[in-house]
Every structure is written in C-alpha cells, then in structure tokens.
Tab-separated table of C-alpha atoms and ligand atoms in Angstrom:
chain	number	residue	atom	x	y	z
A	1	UNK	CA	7.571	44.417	-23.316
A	2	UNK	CA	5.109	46.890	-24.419
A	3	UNK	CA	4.848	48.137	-20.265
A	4	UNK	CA	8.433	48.083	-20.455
A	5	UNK	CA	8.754	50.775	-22.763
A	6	UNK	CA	5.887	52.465	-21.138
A	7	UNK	CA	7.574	52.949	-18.531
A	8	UNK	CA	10.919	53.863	-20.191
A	9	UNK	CA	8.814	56.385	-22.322
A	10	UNK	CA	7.735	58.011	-19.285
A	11	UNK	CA	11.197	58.921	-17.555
A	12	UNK	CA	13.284	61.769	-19.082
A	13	UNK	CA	16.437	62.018	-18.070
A	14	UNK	CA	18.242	59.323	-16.202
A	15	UNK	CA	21.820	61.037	-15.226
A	16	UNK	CA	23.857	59.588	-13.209
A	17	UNK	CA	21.543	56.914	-11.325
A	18	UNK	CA	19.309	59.968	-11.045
A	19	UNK	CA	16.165	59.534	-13.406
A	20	UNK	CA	13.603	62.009	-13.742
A	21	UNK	CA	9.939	62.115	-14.096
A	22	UNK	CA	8.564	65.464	-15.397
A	23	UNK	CA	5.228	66.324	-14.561
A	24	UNK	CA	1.892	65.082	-15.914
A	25	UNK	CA	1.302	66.202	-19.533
A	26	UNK	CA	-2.310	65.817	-18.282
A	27	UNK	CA	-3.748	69.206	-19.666
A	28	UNK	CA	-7.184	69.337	-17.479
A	29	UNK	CA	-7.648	73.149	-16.625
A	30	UNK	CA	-7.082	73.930	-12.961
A	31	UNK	CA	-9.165	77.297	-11.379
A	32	UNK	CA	-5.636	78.644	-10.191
A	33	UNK	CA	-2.344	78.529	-11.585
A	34	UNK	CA	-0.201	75.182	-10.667
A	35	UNK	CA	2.846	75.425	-9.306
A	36	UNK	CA	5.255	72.386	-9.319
A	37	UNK	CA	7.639	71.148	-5.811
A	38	UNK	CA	10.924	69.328	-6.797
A	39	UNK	CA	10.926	66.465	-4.732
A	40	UNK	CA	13.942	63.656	-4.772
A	41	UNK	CA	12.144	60.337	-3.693
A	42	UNK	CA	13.080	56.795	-3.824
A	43	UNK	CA	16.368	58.501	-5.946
A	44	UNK	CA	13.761	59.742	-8.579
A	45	UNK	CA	13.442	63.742	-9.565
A	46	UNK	CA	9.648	64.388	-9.394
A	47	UNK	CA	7.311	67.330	-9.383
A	48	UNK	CA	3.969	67.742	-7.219
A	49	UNK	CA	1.784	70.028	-8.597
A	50	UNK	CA	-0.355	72.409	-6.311
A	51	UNK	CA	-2.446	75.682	-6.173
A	52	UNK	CA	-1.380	77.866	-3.706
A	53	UNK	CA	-4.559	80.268	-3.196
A	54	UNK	CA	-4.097	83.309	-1.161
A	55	UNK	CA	-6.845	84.842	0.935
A	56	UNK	CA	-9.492	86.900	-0.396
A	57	UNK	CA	-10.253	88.581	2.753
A	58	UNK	CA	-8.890	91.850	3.569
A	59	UNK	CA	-10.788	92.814	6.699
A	60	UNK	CA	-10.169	88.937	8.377
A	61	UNK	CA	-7.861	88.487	11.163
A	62	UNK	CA	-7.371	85.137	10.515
A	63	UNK	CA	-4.006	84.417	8.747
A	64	UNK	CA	-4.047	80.562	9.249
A	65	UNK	CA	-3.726	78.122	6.431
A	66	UNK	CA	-5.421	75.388	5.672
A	67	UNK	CA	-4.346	72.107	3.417
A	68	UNK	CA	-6.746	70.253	0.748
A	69	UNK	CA	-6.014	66.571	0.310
A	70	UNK	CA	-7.787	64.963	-2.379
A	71	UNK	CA	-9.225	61.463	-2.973
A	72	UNK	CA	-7.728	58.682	-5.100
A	73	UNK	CA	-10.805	59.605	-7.710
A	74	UNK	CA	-10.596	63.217	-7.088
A	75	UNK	CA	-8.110	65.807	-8.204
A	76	UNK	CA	-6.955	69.025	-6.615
A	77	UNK	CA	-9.689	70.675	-8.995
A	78	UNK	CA	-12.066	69.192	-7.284
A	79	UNK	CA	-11.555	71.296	-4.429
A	80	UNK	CA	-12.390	74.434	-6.623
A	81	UNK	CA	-15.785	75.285	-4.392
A	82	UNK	CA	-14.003	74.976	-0.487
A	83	UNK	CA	-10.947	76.792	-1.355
A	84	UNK	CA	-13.267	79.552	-2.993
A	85	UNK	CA	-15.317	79.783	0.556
A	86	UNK	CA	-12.175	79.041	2.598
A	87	UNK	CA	-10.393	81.906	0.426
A	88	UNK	CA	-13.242	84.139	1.068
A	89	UNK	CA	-13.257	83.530	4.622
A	90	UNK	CA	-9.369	84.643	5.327
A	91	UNK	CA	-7.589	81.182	4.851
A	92	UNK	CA	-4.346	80.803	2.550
A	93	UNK	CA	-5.395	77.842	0.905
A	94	UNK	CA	-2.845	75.049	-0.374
A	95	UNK	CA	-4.100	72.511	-2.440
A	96	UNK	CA	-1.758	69.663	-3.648
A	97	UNK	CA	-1.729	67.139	-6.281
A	98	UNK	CA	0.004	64.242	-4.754
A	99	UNK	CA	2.814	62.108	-6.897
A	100	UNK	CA	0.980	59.350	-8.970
A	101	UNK	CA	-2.227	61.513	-9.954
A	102	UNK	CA	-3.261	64.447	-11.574
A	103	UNK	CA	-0.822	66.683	-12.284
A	104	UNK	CA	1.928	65.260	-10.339
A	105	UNK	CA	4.697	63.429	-11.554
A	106	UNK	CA	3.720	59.755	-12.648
A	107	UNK	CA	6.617	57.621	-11.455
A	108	UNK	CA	6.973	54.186	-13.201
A	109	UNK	CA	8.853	52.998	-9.851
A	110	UNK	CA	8.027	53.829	-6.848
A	111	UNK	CA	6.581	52.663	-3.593
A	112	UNK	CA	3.735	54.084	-2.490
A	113	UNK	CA	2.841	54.004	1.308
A	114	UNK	CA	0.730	56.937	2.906
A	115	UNK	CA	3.590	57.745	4.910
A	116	UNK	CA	5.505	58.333	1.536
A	117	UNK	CA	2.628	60.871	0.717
A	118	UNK	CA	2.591	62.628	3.985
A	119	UNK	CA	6.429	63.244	3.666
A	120	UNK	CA	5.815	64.860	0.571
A	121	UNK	CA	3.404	66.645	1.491
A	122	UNK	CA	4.739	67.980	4.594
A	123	UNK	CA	8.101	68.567	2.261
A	124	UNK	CA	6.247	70.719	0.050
A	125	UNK	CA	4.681	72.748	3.349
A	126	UNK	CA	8.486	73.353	4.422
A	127	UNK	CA	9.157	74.665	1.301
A	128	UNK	CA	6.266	77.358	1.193
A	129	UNK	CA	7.015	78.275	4.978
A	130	UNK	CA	4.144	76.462	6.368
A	131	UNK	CA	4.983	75.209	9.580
A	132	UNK	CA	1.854	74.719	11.411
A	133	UNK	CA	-1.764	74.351	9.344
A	134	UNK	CA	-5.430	73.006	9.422
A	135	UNK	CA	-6.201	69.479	7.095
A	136	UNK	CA	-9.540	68.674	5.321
A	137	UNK	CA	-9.077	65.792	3.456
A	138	UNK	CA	-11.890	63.887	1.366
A	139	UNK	CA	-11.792	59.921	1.175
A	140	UNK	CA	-8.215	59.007	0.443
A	141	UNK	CA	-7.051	62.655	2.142
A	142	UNK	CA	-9.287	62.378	4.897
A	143	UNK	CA	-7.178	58.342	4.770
A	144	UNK	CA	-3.475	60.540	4.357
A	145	UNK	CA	-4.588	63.551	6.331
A	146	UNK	CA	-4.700	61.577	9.790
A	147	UNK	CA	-1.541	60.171	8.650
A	148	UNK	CA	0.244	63.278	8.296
A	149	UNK	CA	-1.618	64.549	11.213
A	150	UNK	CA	0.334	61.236	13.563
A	151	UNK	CA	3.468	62.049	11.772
A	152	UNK	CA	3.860	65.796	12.440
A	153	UNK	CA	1.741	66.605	15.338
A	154	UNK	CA	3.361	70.023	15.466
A	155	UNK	CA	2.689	71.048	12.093
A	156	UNK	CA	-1.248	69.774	11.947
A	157	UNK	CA	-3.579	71.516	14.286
A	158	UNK	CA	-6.793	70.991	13.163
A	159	UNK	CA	-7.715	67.808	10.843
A	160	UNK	CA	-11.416	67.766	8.856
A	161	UNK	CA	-12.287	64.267	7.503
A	162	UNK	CA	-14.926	64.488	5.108
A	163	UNK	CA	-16.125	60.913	4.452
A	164	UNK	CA	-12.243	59.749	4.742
A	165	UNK	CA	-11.534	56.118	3.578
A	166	UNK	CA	-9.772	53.672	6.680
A	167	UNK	CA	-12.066	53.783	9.459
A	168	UNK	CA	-12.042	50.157	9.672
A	169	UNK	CA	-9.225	48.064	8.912
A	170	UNK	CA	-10.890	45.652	5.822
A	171	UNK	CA	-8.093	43.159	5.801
A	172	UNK	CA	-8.977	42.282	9.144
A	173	UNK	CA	-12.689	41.858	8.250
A	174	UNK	CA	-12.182	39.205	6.055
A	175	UNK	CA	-11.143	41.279	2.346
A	176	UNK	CA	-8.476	39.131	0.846
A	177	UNK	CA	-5.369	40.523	-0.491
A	178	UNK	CA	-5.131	41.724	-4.365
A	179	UNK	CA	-2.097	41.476	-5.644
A	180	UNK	CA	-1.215	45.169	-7.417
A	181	UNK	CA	-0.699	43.032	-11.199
A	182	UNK	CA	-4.458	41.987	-10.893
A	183	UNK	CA	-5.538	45.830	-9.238
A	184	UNK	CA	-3.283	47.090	-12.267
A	185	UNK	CA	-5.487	45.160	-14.480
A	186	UNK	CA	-8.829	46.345	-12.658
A	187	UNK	CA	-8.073	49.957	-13.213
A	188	UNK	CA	-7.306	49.112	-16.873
A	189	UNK	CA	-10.954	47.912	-16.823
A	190	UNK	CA	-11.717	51.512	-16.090
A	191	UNK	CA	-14.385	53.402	-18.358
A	192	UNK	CA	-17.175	56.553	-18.255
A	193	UNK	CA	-19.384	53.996	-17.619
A	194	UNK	CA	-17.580	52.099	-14.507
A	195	UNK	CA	-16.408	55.468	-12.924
A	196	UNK	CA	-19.796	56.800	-13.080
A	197	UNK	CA	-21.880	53.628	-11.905
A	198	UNK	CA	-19.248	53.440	-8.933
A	199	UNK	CA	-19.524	57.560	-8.132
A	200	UNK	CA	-23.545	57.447	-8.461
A	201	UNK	CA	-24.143	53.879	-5.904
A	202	UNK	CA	-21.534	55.321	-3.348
A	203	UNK	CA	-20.900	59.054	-3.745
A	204	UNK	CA	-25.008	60.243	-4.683
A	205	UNK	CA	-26.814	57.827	-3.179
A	206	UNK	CA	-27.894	56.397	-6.457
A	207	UNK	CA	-29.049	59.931	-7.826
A	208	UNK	CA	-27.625	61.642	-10.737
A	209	UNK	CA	-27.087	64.989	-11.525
A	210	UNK	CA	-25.677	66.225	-14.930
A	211	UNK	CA	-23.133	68.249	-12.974
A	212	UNK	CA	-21.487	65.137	-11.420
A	213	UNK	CA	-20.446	64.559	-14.882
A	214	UNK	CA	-17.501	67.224	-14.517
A	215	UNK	CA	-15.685	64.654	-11.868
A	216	UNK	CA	-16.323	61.733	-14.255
A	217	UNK	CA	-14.874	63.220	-17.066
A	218	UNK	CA	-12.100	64.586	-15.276
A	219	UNK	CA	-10.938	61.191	-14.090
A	220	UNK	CA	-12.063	59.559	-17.490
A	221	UNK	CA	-9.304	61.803	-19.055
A	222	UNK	CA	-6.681	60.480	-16.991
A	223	UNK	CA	-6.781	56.871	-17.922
A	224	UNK	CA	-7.180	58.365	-21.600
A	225	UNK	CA	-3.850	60.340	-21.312
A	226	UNK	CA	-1.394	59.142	-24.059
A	227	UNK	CA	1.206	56.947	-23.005
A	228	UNK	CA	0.875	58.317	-19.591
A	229	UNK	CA	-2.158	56.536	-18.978
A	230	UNK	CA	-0.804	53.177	-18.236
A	231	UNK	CA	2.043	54.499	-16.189
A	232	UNK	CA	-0.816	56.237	-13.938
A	233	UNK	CA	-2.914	52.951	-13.522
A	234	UNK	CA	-0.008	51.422	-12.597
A	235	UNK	CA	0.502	54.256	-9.398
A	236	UNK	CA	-3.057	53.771	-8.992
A	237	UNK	CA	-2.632	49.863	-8.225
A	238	UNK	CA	-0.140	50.491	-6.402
A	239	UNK	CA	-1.885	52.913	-4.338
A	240	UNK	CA	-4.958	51.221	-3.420
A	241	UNK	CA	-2.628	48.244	-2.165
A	242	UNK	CA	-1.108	50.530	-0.145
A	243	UNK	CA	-4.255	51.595	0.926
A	244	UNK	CA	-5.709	48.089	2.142
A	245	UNK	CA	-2.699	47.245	4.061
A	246	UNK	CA	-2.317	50.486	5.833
A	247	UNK	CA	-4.691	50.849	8.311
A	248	UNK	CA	-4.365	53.943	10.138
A	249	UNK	CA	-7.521	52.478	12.199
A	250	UNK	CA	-5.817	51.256	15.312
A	251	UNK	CA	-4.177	54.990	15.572
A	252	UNK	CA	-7.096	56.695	15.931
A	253	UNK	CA	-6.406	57.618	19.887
A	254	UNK	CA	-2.918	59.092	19.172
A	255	UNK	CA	-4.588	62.039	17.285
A	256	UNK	CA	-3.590	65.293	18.961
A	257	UNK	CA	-4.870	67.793	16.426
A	258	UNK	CA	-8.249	69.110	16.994
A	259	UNK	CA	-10.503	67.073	14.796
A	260	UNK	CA	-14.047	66.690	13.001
A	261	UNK	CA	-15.643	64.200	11.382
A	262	UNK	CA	-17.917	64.790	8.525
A	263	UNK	CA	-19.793	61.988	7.488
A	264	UNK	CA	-22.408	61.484	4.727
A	265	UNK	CA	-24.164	58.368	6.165
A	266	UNK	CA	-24.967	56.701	3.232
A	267	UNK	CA	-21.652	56.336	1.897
A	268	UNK	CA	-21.041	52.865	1.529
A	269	UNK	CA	-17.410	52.431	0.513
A	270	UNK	CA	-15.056	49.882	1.311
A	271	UNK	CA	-11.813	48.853	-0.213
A	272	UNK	CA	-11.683	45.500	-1.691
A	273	UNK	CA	-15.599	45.444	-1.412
A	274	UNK	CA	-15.714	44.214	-5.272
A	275	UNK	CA	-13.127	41.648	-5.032
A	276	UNK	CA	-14.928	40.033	-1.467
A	277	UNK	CA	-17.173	37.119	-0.445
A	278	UNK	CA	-20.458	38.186	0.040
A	279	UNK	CA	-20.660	37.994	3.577
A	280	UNK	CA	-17.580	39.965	3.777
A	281	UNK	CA	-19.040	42.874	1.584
A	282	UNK	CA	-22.247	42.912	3.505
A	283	UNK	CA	-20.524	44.268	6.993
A	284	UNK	CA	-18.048	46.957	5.158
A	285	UNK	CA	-18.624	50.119	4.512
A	286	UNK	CA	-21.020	51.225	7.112
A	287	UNK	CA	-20.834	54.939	8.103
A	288	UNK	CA	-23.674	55.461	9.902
A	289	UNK	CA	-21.578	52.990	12.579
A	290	UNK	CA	-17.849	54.282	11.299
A	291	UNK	CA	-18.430	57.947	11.625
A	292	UNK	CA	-19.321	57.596	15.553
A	293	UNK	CA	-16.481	55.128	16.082
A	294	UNK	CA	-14.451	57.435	13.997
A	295	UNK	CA	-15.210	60.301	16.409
A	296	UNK	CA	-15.672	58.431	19.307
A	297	UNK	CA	-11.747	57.011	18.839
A	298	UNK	CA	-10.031	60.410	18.351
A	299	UNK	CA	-9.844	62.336	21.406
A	300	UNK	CA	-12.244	65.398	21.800
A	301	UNK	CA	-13.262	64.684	17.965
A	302	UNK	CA	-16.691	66.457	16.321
A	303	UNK	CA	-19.052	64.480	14.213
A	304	UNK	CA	-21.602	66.168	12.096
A	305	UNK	CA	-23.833	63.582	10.184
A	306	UNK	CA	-25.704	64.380	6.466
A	307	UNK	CA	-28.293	61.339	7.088
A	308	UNK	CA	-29.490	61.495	3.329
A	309	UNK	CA	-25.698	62.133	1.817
A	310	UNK	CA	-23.176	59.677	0.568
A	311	UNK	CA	-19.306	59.673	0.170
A	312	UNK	CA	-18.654	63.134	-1.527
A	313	UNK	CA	-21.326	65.438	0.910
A	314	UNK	CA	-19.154	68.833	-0.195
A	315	UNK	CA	-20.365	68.315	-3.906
A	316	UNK	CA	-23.592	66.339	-3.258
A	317	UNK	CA	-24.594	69.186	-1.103
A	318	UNK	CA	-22.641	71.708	-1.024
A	319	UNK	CA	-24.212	75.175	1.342
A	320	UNK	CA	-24.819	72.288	3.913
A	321	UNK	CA	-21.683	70.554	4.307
A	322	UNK	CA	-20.093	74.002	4.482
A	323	UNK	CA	-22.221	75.288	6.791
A	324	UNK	CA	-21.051	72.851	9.089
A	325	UNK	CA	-17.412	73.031	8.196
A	326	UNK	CA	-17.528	76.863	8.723
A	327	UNK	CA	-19.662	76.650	12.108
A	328	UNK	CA	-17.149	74.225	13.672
A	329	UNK	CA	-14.460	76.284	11.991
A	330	UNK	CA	-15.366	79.253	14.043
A	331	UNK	CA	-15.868	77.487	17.026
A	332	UNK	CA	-12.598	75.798	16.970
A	333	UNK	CA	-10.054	79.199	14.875
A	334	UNK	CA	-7.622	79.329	18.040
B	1	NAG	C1	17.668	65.993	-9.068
B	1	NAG	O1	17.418	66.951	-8.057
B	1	NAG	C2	18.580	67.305	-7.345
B	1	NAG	C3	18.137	68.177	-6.166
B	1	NAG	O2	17.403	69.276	-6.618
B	1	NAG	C4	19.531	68.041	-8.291
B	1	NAG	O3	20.726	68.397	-7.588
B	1	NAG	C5	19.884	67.089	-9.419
B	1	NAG	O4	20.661	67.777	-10.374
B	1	NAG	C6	18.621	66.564	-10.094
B	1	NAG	N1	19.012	65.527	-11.044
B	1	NAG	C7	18.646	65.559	-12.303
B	1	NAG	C8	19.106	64.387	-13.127
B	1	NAG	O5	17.975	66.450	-12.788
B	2	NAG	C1	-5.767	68.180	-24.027
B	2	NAG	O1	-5.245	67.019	-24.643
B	2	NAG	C2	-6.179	66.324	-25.464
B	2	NAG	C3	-5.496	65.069	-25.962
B	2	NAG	O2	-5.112	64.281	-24.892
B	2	NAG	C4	-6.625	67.246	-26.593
B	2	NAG	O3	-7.616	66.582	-27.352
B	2	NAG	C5	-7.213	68.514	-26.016
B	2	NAG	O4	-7.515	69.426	-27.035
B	2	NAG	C6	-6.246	69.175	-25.060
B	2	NAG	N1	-6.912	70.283	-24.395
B	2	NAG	C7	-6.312	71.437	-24.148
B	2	NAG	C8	-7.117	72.460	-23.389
B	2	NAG	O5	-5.173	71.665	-24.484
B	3	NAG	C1	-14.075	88.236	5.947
B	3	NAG	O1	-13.670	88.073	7.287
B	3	NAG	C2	-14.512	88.721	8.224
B	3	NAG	C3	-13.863	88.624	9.594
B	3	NAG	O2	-13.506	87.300	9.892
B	3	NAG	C4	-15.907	88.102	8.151
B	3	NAG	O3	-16.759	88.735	9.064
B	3	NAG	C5	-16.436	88.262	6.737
B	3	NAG	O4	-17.694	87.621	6.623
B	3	NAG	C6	-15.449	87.652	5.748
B	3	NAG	N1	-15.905	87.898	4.394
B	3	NAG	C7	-16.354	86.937	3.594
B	3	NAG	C8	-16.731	87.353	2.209
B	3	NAG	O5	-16.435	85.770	3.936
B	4	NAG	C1	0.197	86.445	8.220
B	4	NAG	O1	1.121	85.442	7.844
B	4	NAG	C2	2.164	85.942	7.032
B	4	NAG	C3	2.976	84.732	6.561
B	4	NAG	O2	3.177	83.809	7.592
B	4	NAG	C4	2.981	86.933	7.840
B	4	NAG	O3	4.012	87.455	7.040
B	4	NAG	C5	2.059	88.072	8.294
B	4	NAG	O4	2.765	88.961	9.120
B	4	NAG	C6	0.864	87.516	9.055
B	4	NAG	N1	-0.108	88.606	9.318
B	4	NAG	C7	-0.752	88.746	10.481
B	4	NAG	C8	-1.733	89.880	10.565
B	4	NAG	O5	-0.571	87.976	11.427
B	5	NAG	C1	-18.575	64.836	-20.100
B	5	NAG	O1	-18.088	64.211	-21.263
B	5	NAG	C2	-19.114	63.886	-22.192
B	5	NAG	C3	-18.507	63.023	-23.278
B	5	NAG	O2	-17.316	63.586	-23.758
B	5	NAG	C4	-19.743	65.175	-22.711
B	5	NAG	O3	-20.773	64.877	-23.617
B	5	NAG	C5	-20.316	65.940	-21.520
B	5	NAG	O4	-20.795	67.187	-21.951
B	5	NAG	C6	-19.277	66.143	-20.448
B	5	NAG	N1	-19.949	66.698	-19.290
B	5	NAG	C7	-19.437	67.627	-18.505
B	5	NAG	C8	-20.303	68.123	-17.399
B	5	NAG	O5	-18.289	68.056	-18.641
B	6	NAG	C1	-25.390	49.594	9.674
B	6	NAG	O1	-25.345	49.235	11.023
B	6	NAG	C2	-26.548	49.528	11.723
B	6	NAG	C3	-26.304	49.268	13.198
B	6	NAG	O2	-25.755	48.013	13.393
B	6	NAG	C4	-27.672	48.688	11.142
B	6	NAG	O3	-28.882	48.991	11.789
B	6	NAG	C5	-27.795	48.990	9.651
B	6	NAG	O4	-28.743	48.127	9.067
B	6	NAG	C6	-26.460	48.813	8.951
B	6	NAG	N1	-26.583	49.304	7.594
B	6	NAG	C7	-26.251	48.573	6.549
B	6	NAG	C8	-26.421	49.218	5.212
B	6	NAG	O5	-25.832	47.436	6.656
C-alpha cells in the first residue's frame, strides 16, 4: 500500500493513457548546466538529463564527439575530471544521465533492459545531431556502451571500457537468480556505511582517501531523496536484474568500433557475488584474466593494464589512466 502510493506520488500527469514522470527533484549540483531529452518509452513521458559540454579548444582540429556513460553507482557528475581533459583537448563532450538514476526521470514502471538504455541514448544523440561518436563508459557504461556500440555500429566508432561490468556471463558461472522484490529490498539495505565498504574493497583496493567521500555522498543522497527514494531503488533492482541476465559476453566478436580496454587489475567485481556460494564467488570477478579475454574477444581491441588499481582507475588515479586514454586517443583520432 504504502509502495503503491509511492509510486502514484511519483507520476504527474496521467492524460489520456499517457502518464508522465518529471525529472528527478534530486538537487546534487552538476559542473555544467543539465539539459533534459523528452523521451516517450514504454507509453511513459520521461526526461534524461545530460551535460552537453562544448570544446574548449580553439586551435584543435578535431571536431569529434565523444559520449560518457556512467556506472549504476556513478552519476554523470562523476565524469566532471574526463570531460574537463576531453573538453580541453577539442572533443564536444555529451554526458547523459540515463532514466532510473540521477537526474533522469525515475519511472515507477518500466522495464529496464540495456537495450532499452542504448535506445535512449542513441535517441537523445539524434536529437543533438550526433550521428557518429566515440564511447567511454565506466562499469555499467563500459556494460551499455558495447551494447549501443552492437546496436548502432554506424553511429559508434570508437568504444573505451574503463573497468566495464559483463565480461563474463555470472549466471552461467553458477550466481543464482535474485528475484528484483528481494534486490529491491537489498538496495533498501543501502547506507554511507555499505556504499563506502563496497567502493573501498572493489573500487581502491582497500585504501581510502577523504576525497572518495564526494562519490559516497553523492549516491548516499539518492536513496535519501524524499519520496523519490524508493521509486529509485526500485529502478535500481530492476536494473541490476537486467544486468545479470544480459550478458553482452558472448558478443564480444561482433564489435566493429575501434576499441580499448582499460582495466584496473584489482577490481574484483562481480554481480551477484554477495548473494553466491562460496565457491561461486571465489572464480568471479577476476580482471587480471577478464581484461585480456575482454581484449582478446573484440577484434583489433587495446588493453592497457593499472596492475595496482581497482574498478574506478580514472578517480583512483587519475594523470595515469588519462595518460593512457589520451595516448591511444591520438593514436587511434581518424
Ligand atoms: C507526451 O509526449 C508526447 C510527445 O512529445 C506529447 O505529444 C504528449 O502531449 C505528451 N503527453 C503528456 C501527457 O504530456
Ligand atoms: C537539496 O535537498 C536537500 C533535501 O533533500 C536539502 O537539505 C538541501 O539543502 C538541498 N540543497 C540544495 C543545494 O538545494
Ligand atoms: C588543443 O589542441 C591542440 C591541437 O590538437 C593541442 O596541441 C593542444 O595541446 C590542445 N590544448 C589543450 C589545452 O589540450
Ligand atoms: C564541427 O562540427 C560542427 C557540428 O557538426 C560543424 O558545424 C562544423 O562545421 C565542424 N567544424 C569543422 C572544422 O569540421
Ligand atoms: C560527506 O558527507 C559527510 C556526512 O554528511 C560529511 O561530513 C563529509 O564532509 C562529506 N564529504 C565530502 C567529501 O563531501
Ligand atoms: C586470477 O587468475 C589468475 C590466473 O588464473 C590467478 O593466478 C589468480 O590467483 C587469480 N586471482 C584471484 C584473485 O583469484
């Protein structure tokens, strides 16, 4: 009952069969100003918030764009540092919240499949002109950036994967299924101290700096939206079920855009790690093996390996994982 009118509480307008769902009232300050896409999906009104940062660059020749995907703990903020460099450098830099976090609508209804993401995402590219364009996606992005990349093959040329999520298919290695009302109540579980226990033993290799606080507290304030809040954790189930019976794995080899793989070695995450048998959890999650399978499966794919780094190596260590972004960048920027 109380979900119930939640969820009602969180849709505006229903006209005609036609319900909308406004965009986050989450308030978090964004380093550019967010614009919003009108979307209709799954006969729903929603907005997806982005930034939309223009080069900085007036002697570069390069005029390409490039796209920012986040992860399912991240935020478009997140990618505050890249898009400053990328910026710099001569790229128009798009960064998108998709629907179900951040800024983005919150839908009470709606199923979430990467493919559903991709289409929106690629919809919002149509609408800013963007027919062709580079990817770097982090964990879940790097996860819905080789998605989008196998739906519109033509529109993605180069794809970046910065310790992406999906490299193996867990299912198949023995991770049971979760249904989304017991993942609903896992992310209701969700506190300062779980998000930052989880971020410190997979992201920083089990360091801590007071910094990595921002991206705590950013995410903290999302399950602490009013009302919101539980419509958001809801998306969120439903995402990481969507997630774990995805695989984009076994597509690997039908890749065409030109790719690299950027892989913090001591990143150990896995979905459905928590909720496994020990033996199961023991063999997921390895990237010093996925990140050479990863680039070893995609034709004419890069790897470039941070052997001390774990799941976020563009925060954890910043000049270096840009270093090697830009270098392959350069190589690569026809
Ligand atoms: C939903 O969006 C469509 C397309 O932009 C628009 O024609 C329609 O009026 C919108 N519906 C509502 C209820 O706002
Ligand atoms: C954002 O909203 C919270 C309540 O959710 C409020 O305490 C805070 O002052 C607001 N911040 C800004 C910048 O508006
Ligand atoms: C701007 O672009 C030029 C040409 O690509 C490059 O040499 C220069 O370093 C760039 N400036 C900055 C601040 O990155
Ligand atoms: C850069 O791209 C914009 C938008 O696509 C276009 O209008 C402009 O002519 C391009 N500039 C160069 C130098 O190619
Ligand atoms: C994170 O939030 C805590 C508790 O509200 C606050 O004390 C701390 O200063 C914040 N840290 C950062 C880096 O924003
Ligand atoms: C990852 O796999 C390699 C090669 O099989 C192995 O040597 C290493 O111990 C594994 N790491 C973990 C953390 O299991």
């Amino acid at each position: 009952m109380l979900f119930t009118r939640l969820l009602a509480a969180s849709v505006v307008t229903a006209v005609s069969g036609v319900t909308v769902v406004p965009p986050s009232i989450w308030n978090y300050s964004y380093p550019w100003p967010v614009q919003y896409h009108s979307i209709t999906s799954q006969q729903v009104n929603l907005s997806m918030a982005y930034m939309d940062v223009a080069s900085t660059n007036t002697t570069s020749r390069n005029n390409n764009t490039i796209v920012l995907l986040h992860g399912r703990n991240f935020c478009g903020a997140t990618w505050e540092d890249s898009a400053r460099r990328l910026s710099a450098w001569g790229y128009r830099v798009v960064i998108p919240d998709q629907i179900g976090f951040c800024k983005s609508s919150k839908p009470p209804a709606y199923q979430f499949s990467l493919h559903q993401l991709a289409y929106n995402t690629q919809s919002l590219l149509q609408s800013l002109g963007i027919a062709k364009t580079k990817i770097l996606g982090h964990s879940m992005g790097g996860m819905l950036g080789t998605r989008f990349a196998l739906m519109y093959p033509n529109a993605a040329s180069h794809l970046m994967l910065a310790n992406p999520i999906g490299l193996e298919d867990w299912k198949s290695l023995g991770v049971p299924y979760r249904p989304i009302d017991l993942l609903y109540q896992d992310e209701q579980a969700t506190t300062y101290t779980s998000i930052r226990n989880y971020q410190q033993a997979t992201y920083y290799v089990n360091t801590w700096k007071p910094e990595y606080d921002v991206w705590v507290n950013m995410s903290l304030s999302l399950y602490q939206t009013p009302v919101e809040n539980q419509v958001f954790m809801f998306d969120q189930a439903r995402v990481v079920e969507a997630i774990l019976t995805q695989p984009v794995v076994y597509e690997f080899p039908l890749v065409k855009a030109r790719t690299l793989v950027l892989i913090g070695t001591k990143d150990n995450t896995a979905i459905g790690k928590g909720w496994s048998p020990p033996d199961v959890q023991k063999i997921l999650g390895n990237y010093s093996v996925l990140g050479r399978q990863t680039a070893d499966a995609i034709p004419g794919a890069a790897l470039v390996e941070f052997e001390d780094l774990g799941h976020a190596p563009h925060i954890q260590d910043s000049e270096r994982f840009h270093k090697a972004l830009f270098s392959w960048l350069d190589k690569s920027d026809w």
